[in-house]
Amino acid sequence: PCWVSSSWAWAEATSERRSVRCIQSQLLVVSESMDISHAIQDSFKGEHLIENASTIEEALFMAGKRLYDIVFVSVKLLGEKEKEENHKATMQRFLRLGAASEIIVMANKENLRKAMRAIKDGAADYVTLPIEPEEVRHVVESVFEYLTAQAEIKFLRDQFWQQEVLDVIQTKNAGMKRVFDSIRSVAPTKSTVL
């Protein structure tokens, strides 16, 4: 599958948006078990670049050097140093680094409640252990569809505020021009402006 990574500009699309630069996505698997990492790699048969880490610290080190589209992380490792099992702090470390677009939690059936808590704390989704290739492919496809939609929205939002659109809104009033400049400056943010 072709994915326009969040780490590359959506502007690679042509003006008709028919063709998109195809980039192999980069996944990081953080698990204490190499069997889990191999199962995820086998699920994709070389479609994605997949790297492995056995600890959160090793994963954060790797993520400091490369942006991953998705980080799969064992729910056990997420709560490793968190006494209250608040996964949000650990996930925020990845997101603050810009290390991952999305995090997918891996949990066995006994830890599904922890996986749900991790989703509440910001993970995109979860997969159950042992790894089922069909489930992993479905979850990754869903996450990529979401990320693609977000990239399209950002692209369209940016395009809307290009100078050509402002030419449609014609005014000679200096005050209104300042208002439009202000709108353009806050449009990319998620802030409410009064």
PDB file of N, CA and C in Angstrom, residues 63 66-68 92-101:
ATOM      1  N   ALA A  63      13.923   6.827  18.038  1.00  0.00           N
ATOM      2  CA  ALA A  63      12.954   7.801  17.542  1.00  0.00           C
ATOM      3  C   ALA A  63      13.540   9.208  17.505  1.00  0.00           C
ATOM      4  N   ARG A  66      14.907   9.245  13.885  1.00  0.00           N
ATOM      5  CA  ARG A  66      14.047   8.993  12.723  1.00  0.00           C
ATOM      6  C   ARG A  66      12.587   9.147  13.132  1.00  0.00           C
ATOM      7  N   LEU A  67      11.785   9.675  12.226  1.00  0.00           N
ATOM      8  CA  LEU A  67      10.346   9.773  12.446  1.00  0.00           C
ATOM      9  C   LEU A  67       9.696   8.479  11.994  1.00  0.00           C
ATOM     10  N   TYR A  68       8.893   7.891  12.855  1.00  0.00           N
ATOM     11  CA  TYR A  68       8.160   6.675  12.510  1.00  0.00           C
ATOM     12  C   TYR A  68       6.704   7.043  12.288  1.00  0.00           C
ATOM     13  N   GLN A  92       3.348  10.436  25.596  1.00  0.00           N
ATOM     14  CA  GLN A  92       3.657  11.836  25.331  1.00  0.00           C
ATOM     15  C   GLN A  92       5.140  12.032  25.050  1.00  0.00           C
ATOM     16  N   ARG A  93       5.989  11.197  25.643  1.00  0.00           N
ATOM     17  CA  ARG A  93       7.423  11.290  25.369  1.00  0.00           C
ATOM     18  C   ARG A  93       7.685  11.016  23.880  1.00  0.00           C
ATOM     19  N   PHE A  94       6.989  10.048  23.304  1.00  0.00           N
ATOM     20  CA  PHE A  94       7.132   9.763  21.871  1.00  0.00           C
ATOM     21  C   PHE A  94       6.592  10.927  21.050  1.00  0.00           C
ATOM     22  N   LEU A  95       5.422  11.396  21.396  1.00  0.00           N
ATOM     23  CA  LEU A  95       4.772  12.427  20.604  1.00  0.00           C
ATOM     24  C   LEU A  95       5.509  13.762  20.701  1.00  0.00           C
ATOM     25  N   ARG A  96       6.045  14.084  21.892  1.00  0.00           N
ATOM     26  CA  ARG A  96       6.815  15.325  22.052  1.00  0.00           C
ATOM     27  C   ARG A  96       8.069  15.314  21.193  1.00  0.00           C
ATOM     28  N   LEU A  97       8.694  14.163  21.085  1.00  0.00           N
ATOM     29  CA  LEU A  97       9.885  14.024  20.236  1.00  0.00           C
ATOM     30  C   LEU A  97       9.536  14.172  18.764  1.00  0.00           C
ATOM     31  N   GLY A  98       8.256  14.065  18.451  1.00  0.00           N
ATOM     32  CA  GLY A  98       7.863  13.986  17.049  1.00  0.00           C
ATOM     33  C   GLY A  98       8.254  12.626  16.504  1.00  0.00           C
ATOM     34  N   ALA A  99       8.334  11.644  17.402  1.00  0.00           N
ATOM     35  CA  ALA A  99       8.849  10.328  17.053  1.00  0.00           C
ATOM     36  C   ALA A  99       7.856   9.482  16.290  1.00  0.00           C
ATOM     37  N   ALA A 100       6.585   9.782  16.449  1.00  0.00           N
ATOM     38  CA  ALA A 100       5.576   8.933  15.821  1.00  0.00           C
ATOM     39  C   ALA A 100       4.368   9.758  15.451  1.00  0.00           C
ATOM     40  N   SER A 101       3.763   9.389  14.327  1.00  0.00           N
ATOM     41  CA  SER A 101       2.489   9.993  13.974  1.00  0.00           C
ATOM     42  C   SER A 101       1.394   9.408  14.849  1.00  0.00           C
TER      43      SER A 101
END
